[in-house]
Tab-separated table of C-alpha atoms and ligand atoms in Angstrom:
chain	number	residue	atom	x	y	z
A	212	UNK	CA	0.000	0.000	0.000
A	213	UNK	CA	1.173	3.676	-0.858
A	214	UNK	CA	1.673	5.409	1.985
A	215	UNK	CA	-1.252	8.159	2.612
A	216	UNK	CA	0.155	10.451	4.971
A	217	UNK	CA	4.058	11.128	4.694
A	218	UNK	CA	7.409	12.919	5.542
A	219	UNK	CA	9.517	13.739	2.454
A	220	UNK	CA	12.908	12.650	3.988
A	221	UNK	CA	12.365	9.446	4.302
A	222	UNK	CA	16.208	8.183	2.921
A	223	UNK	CA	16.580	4.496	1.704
A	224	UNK	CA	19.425	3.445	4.009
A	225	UNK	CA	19.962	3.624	7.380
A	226	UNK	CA	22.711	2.796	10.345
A	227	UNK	CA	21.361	-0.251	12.289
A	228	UNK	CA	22.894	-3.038	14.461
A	229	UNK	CA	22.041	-5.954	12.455
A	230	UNK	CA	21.706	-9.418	14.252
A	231	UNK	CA	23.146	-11.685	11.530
A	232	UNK	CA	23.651	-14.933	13.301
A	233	UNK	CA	23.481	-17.188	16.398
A	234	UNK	CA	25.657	-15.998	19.510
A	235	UNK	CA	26.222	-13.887	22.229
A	236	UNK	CA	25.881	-9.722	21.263
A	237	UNK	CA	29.424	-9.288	20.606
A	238	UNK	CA	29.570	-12.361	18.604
A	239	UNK	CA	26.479	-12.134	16.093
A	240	UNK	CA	25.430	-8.062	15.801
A	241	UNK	CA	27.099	-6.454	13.147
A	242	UNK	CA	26.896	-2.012	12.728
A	243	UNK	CA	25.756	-1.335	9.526
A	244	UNK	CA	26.200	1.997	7.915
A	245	UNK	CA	23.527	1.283	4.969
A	246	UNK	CA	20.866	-1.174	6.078
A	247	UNK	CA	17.652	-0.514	3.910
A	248	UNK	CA	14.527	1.197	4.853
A	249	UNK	CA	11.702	-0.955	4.867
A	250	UNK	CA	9.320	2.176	3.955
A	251	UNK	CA	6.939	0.587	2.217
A	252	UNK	CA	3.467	0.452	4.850
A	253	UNK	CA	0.852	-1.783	5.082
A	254	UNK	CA	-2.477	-0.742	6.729
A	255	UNK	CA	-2.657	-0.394	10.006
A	256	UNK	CA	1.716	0.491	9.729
A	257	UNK	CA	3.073	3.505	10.442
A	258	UNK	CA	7.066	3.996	10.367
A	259	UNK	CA	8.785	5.516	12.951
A	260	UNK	CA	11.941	7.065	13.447
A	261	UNK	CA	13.351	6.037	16.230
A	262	UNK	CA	14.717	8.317	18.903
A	263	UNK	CA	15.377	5.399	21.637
A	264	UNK	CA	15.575	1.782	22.176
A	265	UNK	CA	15.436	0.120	25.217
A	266	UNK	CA	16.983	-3.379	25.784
A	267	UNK	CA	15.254	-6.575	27.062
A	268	UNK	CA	16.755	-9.938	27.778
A	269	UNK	CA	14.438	-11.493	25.134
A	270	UNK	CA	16.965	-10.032	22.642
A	271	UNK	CA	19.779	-11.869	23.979
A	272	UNK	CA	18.344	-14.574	24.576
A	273	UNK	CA	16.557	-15.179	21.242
A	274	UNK	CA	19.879	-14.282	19.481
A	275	UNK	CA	21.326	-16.755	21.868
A	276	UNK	CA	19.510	-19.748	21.236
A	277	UNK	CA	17.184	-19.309	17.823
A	278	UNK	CA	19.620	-20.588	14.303
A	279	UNK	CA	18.776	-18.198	11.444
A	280	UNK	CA	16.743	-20.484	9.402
A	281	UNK	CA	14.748	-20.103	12.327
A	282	UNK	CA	14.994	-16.705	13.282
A	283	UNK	CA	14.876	-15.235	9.594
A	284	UNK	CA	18.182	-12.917	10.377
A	285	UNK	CA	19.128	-10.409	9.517
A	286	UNK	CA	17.251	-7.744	10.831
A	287	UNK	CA	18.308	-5.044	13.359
A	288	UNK	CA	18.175	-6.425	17.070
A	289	UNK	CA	16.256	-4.901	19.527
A	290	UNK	CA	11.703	-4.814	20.088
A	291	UNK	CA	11.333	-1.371	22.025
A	292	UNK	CA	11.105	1.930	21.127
A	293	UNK	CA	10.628	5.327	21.366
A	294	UNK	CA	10.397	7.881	18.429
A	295	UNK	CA	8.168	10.060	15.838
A	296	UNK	CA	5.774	9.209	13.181
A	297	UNK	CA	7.130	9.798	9.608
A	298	UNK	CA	4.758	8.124	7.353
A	299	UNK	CA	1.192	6.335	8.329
A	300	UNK	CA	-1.318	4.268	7.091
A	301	UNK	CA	-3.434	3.730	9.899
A	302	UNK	CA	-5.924	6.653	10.810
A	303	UNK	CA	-4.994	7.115	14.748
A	304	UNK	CA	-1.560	8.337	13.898
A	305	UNK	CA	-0.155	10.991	11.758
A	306	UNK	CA	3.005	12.405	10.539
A	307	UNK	CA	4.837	14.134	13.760
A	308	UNK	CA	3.507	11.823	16.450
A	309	UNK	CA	5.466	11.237	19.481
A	310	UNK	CA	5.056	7.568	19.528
A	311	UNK	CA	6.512	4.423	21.753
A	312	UNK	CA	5.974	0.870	21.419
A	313	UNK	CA	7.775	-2.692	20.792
A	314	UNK	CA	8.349	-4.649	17.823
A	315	UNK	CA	7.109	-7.667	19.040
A	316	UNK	CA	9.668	-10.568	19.120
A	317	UNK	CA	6.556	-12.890	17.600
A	318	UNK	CA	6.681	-10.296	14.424
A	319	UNK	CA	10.043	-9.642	14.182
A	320	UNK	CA	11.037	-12.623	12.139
A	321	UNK	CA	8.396	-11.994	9.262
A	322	UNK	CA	8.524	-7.856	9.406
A	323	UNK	CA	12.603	-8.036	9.738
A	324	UNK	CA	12.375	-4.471	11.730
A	325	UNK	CA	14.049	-4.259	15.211
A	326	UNK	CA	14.840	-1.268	17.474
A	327	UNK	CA	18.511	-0.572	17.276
A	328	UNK	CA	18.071	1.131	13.820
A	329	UNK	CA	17.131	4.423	12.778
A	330	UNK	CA	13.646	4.144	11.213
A	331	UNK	CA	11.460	1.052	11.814
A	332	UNK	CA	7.722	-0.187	10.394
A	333	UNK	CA	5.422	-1.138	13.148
A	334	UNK	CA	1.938	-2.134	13.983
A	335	UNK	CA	-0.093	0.638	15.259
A	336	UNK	CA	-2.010	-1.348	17.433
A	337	UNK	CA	1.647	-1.905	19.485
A	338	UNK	CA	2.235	2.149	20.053
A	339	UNK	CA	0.833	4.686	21.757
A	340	UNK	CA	1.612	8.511	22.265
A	341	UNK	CA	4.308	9.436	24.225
A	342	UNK	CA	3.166	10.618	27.506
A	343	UNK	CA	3.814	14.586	27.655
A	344	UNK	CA	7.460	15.798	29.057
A	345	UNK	CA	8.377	12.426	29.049
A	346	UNK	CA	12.129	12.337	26.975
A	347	UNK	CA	12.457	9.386	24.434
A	348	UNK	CA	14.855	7.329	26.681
A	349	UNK	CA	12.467	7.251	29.314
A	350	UNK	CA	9.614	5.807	27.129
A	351	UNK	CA	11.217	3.958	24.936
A	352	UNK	CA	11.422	1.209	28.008
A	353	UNK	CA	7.362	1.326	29.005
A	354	UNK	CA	6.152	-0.629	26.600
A	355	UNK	CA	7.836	-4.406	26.848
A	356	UNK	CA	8.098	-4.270	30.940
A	357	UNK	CA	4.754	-2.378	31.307
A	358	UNK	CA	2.883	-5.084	29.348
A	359	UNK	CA	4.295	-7.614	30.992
A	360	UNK	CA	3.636	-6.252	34.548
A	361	UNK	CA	0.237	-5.550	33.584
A	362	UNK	CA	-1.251	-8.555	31.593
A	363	UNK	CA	0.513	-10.581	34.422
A	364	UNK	CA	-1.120	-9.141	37.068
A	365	UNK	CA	-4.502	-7.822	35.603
A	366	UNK	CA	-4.983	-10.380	33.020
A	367	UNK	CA	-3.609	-13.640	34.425
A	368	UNK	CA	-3.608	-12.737	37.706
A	369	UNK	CA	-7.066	-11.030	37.827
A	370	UNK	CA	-5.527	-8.700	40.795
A	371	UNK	CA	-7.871	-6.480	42.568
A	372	UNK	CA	-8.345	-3.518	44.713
A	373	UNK	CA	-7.980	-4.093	48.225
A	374	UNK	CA	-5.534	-7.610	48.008
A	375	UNK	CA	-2.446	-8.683	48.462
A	376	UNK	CA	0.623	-9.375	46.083
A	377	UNK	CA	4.139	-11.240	46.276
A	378	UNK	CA	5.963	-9.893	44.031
A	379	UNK	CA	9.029	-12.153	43.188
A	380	UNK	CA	11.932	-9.626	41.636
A	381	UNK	CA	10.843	-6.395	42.876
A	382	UNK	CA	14.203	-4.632	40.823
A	383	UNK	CA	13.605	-6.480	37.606
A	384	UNK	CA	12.230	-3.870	35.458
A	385	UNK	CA	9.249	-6.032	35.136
A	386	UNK	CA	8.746	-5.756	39.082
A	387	UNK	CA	9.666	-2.315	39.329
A	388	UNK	CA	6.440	-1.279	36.823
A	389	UNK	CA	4.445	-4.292	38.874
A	390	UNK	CA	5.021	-2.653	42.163
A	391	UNK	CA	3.792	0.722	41.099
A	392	UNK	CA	0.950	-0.853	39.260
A	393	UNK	CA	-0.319	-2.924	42.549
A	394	UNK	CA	-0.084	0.016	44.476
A	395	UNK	CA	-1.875	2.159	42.212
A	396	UNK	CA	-5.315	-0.123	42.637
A	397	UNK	CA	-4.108	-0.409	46.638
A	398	UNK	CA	-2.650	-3.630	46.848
A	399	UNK	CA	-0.373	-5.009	49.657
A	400	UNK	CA	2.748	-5.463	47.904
A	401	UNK	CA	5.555	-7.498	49.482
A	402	UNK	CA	8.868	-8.273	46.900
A	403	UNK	CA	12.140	-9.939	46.847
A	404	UNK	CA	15.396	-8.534	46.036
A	405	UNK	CA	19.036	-7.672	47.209
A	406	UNK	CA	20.385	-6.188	50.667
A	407	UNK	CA	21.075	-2.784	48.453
A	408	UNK	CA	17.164	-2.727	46.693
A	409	UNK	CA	15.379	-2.746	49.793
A	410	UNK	CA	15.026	1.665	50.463
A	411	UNK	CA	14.912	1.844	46.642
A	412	UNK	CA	11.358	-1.116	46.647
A	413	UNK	CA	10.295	0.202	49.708
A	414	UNK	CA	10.155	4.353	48.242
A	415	UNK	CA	8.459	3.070	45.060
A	416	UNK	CA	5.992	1.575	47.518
A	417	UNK	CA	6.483	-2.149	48.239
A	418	UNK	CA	5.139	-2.509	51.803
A	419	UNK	CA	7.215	-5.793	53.061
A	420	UNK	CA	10.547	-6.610	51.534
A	421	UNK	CA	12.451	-10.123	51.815
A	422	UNK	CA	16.155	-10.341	50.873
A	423	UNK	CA	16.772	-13.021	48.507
A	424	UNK	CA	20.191	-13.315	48.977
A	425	UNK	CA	20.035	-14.760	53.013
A	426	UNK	CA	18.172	-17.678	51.953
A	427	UNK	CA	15.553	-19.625	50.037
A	428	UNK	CA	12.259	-17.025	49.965
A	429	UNK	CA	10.031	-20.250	50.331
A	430	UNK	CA	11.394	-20.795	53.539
A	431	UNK	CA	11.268	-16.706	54.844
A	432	UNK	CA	7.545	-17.066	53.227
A	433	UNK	CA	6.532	-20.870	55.489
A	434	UNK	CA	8.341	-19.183	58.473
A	435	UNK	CA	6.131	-16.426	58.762
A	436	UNK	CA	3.381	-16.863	56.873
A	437	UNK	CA	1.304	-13.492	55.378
A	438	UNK	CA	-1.684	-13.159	57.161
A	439	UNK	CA	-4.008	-13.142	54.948
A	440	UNK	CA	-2.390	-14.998	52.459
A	441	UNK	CA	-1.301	-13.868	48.980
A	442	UNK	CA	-3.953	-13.199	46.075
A	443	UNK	CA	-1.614	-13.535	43.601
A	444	UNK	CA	2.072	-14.538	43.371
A	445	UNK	CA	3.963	-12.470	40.340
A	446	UNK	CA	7.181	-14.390	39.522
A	447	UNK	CA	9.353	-11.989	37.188
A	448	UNK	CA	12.737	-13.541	38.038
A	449	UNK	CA	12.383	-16.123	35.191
A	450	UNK	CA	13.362	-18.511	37.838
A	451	UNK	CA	13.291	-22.166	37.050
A	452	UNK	CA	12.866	-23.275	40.750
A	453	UNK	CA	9.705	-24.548	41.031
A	454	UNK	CA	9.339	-24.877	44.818
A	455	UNK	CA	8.013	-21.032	45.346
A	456	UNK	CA	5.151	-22.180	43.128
A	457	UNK	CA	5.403	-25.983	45.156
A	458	UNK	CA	5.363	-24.961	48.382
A	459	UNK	CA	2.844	-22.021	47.648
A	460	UNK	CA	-0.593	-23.569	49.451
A	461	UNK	CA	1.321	-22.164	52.758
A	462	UNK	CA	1.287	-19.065	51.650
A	463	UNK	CA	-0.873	-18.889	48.805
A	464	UNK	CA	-4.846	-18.010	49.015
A	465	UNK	CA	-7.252	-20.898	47.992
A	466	UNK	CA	-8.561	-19.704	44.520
A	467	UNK	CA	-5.193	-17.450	44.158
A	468	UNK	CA	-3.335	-17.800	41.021
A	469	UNK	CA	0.871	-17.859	40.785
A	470	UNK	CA	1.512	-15.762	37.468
A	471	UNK	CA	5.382	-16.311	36.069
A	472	UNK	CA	7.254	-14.850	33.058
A	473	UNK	CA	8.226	-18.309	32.358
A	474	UNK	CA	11.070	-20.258	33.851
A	475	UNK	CA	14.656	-19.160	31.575
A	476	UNK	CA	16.929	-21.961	31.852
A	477	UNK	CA	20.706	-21.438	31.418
A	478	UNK	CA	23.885	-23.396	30.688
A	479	UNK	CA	23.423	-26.881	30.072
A	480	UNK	CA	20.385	-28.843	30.448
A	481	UNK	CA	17.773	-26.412	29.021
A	482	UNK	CA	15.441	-28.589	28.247
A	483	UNK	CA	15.574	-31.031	31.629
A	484	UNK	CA	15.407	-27.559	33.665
A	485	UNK	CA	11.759	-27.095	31.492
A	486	UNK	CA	10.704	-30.081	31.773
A	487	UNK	CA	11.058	-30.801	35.566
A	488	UNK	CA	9.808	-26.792	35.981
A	489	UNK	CA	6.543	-27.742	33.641
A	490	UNK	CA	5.866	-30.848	35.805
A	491	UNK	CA	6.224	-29.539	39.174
A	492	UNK	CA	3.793	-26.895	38.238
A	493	UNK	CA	1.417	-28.436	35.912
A	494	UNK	CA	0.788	-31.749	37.573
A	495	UNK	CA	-2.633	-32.519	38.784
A	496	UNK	CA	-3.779	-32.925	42.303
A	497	UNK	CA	-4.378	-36.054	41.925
A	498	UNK	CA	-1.085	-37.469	41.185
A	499	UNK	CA	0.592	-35.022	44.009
A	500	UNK	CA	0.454	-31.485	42.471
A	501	UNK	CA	-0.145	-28.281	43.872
A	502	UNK	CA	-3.563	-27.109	44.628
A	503	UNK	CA	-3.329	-23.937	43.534
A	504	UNK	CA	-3.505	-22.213	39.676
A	505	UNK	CA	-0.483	-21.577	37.886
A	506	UNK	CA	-0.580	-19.258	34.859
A	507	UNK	CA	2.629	-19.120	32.337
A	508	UNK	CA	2.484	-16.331	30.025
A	509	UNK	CA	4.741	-14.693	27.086
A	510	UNK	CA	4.088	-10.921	26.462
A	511	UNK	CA	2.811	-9.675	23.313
A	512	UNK	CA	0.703	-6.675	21.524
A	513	UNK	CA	-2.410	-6.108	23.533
A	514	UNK	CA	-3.542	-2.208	23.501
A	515	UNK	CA	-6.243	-1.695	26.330
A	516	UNK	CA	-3.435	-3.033	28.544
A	517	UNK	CA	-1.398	-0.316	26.942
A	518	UNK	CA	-3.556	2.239	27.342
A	519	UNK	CA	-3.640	1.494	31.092
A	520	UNK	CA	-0.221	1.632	31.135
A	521	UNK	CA	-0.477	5.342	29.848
A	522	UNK	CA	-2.989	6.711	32.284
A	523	UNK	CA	-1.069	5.060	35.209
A	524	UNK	CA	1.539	7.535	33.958
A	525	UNK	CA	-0.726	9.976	33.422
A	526	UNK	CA	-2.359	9.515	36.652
A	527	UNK	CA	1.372	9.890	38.024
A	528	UNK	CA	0.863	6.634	39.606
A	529	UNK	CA	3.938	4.899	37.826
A	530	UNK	CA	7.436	6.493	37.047
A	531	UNK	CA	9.199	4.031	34.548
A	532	UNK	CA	12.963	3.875	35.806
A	533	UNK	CA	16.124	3.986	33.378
A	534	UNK	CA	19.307	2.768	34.699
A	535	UNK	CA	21.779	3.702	32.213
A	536	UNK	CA	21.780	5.415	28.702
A	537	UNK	CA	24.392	4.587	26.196
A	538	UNK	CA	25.284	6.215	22.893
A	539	UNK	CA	24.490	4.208	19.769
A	540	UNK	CA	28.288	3.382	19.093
A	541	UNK	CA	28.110	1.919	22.447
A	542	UNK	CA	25.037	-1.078	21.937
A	543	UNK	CA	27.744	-4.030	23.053
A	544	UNK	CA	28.446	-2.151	26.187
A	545	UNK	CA	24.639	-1.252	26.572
A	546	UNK	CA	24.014	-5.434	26.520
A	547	UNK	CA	27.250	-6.297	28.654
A	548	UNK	CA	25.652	-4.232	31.624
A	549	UNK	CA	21.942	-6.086	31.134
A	550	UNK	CA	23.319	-9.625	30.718
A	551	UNK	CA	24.740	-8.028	34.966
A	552	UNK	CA	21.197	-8.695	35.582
A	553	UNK	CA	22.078	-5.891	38.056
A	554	UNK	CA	20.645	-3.233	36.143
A	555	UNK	CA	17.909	-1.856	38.168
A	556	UNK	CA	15.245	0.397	35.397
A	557	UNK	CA	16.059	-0.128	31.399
A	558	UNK	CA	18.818	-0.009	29.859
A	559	UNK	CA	18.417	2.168	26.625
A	560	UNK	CA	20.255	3.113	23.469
A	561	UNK	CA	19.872	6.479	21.964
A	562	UNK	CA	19.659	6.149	18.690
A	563	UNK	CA	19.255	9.856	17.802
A	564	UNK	CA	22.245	11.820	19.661
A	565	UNK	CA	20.313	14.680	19.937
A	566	UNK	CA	16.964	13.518	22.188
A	567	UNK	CA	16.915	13.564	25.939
B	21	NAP	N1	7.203	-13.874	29.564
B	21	NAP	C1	7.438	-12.697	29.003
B	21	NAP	O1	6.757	-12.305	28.047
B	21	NAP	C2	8.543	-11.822	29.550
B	21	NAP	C3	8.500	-10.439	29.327
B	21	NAP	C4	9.492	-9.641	29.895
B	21	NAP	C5	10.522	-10.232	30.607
B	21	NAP	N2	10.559	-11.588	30.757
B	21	NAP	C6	11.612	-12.228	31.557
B	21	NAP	O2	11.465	-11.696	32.862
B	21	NAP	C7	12.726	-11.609	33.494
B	21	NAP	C8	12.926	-10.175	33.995
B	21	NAP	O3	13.080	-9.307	32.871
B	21	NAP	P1	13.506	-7.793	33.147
B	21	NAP	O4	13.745	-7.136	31.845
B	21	NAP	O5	12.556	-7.182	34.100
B	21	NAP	O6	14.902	-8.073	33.872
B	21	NAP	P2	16.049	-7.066	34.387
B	21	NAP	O7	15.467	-5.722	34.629
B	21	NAP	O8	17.211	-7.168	33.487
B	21	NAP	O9	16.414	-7.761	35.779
B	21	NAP	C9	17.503	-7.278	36.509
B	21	NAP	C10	17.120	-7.300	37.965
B	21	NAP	O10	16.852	-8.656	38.351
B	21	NAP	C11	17.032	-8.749	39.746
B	21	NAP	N3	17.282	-10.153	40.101
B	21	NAP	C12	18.204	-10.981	39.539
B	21	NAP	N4	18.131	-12.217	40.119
B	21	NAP	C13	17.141	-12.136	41.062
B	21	NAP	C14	16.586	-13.081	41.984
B	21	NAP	N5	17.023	-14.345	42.056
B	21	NAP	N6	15.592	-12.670	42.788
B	21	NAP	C15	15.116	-11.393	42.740
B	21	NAP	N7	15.619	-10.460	41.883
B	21	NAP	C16	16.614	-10.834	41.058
B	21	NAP	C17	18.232	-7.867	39.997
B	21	NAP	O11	18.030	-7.293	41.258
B	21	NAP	P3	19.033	-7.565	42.474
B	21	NAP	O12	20.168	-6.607	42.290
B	21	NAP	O13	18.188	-7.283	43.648
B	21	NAP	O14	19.502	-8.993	42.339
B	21	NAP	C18	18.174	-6.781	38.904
B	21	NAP	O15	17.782	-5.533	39.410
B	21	NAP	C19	13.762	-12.046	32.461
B	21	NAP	O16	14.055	-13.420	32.672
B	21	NAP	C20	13.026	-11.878	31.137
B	21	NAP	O17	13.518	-12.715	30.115
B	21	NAP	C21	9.580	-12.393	30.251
């Protein structure tokens, strides 16, 4: 389709960080000084040119494990965003918008478009407007995390008003969005994290904090149980421990549901470390399993979620955190300080050297 509403300077070539194989970042990205411009919308596209990106471990992780036959390389790496409309063919955008959004990971490898690249095509149903006086590198890392904390605890975890929430990974920037988010609708919010994240949780409003690092939480959690018990149990760790979810009936309500990101296995033995993850939480009741509802869910385009994700921002209800901006020579460095998993708010890339 012709594109009905667009900017004149739209060039053919771009810079972009191209993932072109299998590996770790520093292995299988490549800069590119002239990648093309995919330019060329379909409706319900617009193409953005993009200010930020934010980084997500989905990106190395994908890269990590996914051959290119599979993956459909190369494309530039990278799913969120944060820049303006420069050509649209869907009718709630229009040339100029302040936009932010992801690329999802499920698109990627039939679209080719990724977020560490100058101008990308997206779906408009996976933006929205960038929340006034917010700069570029601050959105560009609501959309992926924000989801994600939202469907998982308003979708799969059906969270309401009034109840109480164990959030497992308060400083991943999945819990960081989830705390504000409970707290918004008044929910008891107790996390996990480090000895150091504890005033950081604790000002962003987590009520009760446990300290990962002393011991197993399952054990802080049976030693002194939460009175009442949890509603809803958000694992964003990616943990493949299954005994927070198979010990949970101590400290999990009857009815209550224990919502993970999915257990991310590393080194060797992926697929055992699924496998005995999927059965502990999975099995019925009747051959020794867990009374209590588990829900395992992957992230993905879904924009009434999104929209609540803007009015908690407009509502100044949640503050997305950034812990470090990097120039766009500087994308390995930006990935060597997520694959820490110490940062504590998204890491982002400016991509335009001018934007805040
Ligand atoms: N299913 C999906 O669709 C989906 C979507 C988004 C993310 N994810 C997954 O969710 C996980 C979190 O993603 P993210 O982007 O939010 O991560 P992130 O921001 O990179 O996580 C870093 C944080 O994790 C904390 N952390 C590390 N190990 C921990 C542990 N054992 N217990 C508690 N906190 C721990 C660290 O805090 P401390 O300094 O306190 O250790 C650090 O602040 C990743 O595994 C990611 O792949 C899945």
């Amino acid at each position: 389709m012709s594109n009905p509403s667009s900017s004149n300077s739209i060039p053919d070539t771009q810079k972009a960080w191209l993932a072109v194989k299998r590996g770790t970042p520093a292995q299988a990205i490549r800069f590119e000084e002239n990648a093309p411009v995919s330019a060329k919308l379909k409706k319900g596209e617009v193409l953005v040119k993009i200010q930020a990106a934010a980084l997500n471990p989905v990106d190395y992780k994908v890269l990590g494990m996914l051959p290119n036959f599979i993956a459909n390389r190369p494309y530039p790496l990278g799913n969120d965003i944060a820049g303006v409309v420069v050509a649209s063919a869907d009718s709630k955008f229009t040339v100029g918008d302040e936009v932010f959004g992801t690329i999802w990971v499920q698109e990627q490898r039939k679209t080719k478009q990724g977020a560490l690249a100058e101008y990308a095509r997206i779906s408009a149903a996976s933006i929205a407007k960038r929340p006034a006086d917010m700069p570029p590198t601050v959105a560009a890392g609501i959309s992926l995390v924000g989801l994600t904390a939202s469907i998982g605890l308003f979708q799969r975890g059906k969270l309401e008003p009034g109840q109480s929430v164990f959030i497992n990974g308060g400083s991943t920037a999945v819990g960081l969005a989830a705390i504000q988010f409970a707290k918004a609708i008044g929910c008891k919010v107790t996390v996990t994290g480090s000895t150091a994240k504890e005033d950081k949780l604790k000002a962003l409003g987590a009520d009760e904090f446990i300290d990962y690092t002393k011991g197993p939480v399952y054990d802080t959690l049976i030693a002194n149980p939460p009175t009442p018990k949890f509603n809803v149990i958000f694992e964003t760790v990616g943990s493949i421990d299954p005994k927070l979810f198979a010990l949970s009936e101590a400290y999990l309500a009857p009815g209550g549901t224990f919502v993970s990101v999915g257990p991310q296995p590393e080194g060797n033995g992926k697929f055992g470390q699924i496998v005995n993850f999927l059965w502990a939480v999975f099995r019925p009741t009747w051959l020794g399993g867990v009374n209590r509802k588990c829900s395992i869910f992957t992230v993905g385009e879904h924009p009434e979620e999104l929209a609540r994700v803007v009015k908690f921002i407009e509502d100044k209800k949640f503050t997305p955190l950034v812990d470090s901006v990097h120039d766009f020579d500087q994308v390995l460095a930006a990935y060597d300080r997520l694959m820490t998993k110490k940062a504590t708010g998204k890491v982002v890339v400016k991509v335009d050297p001018t934007v805040a």
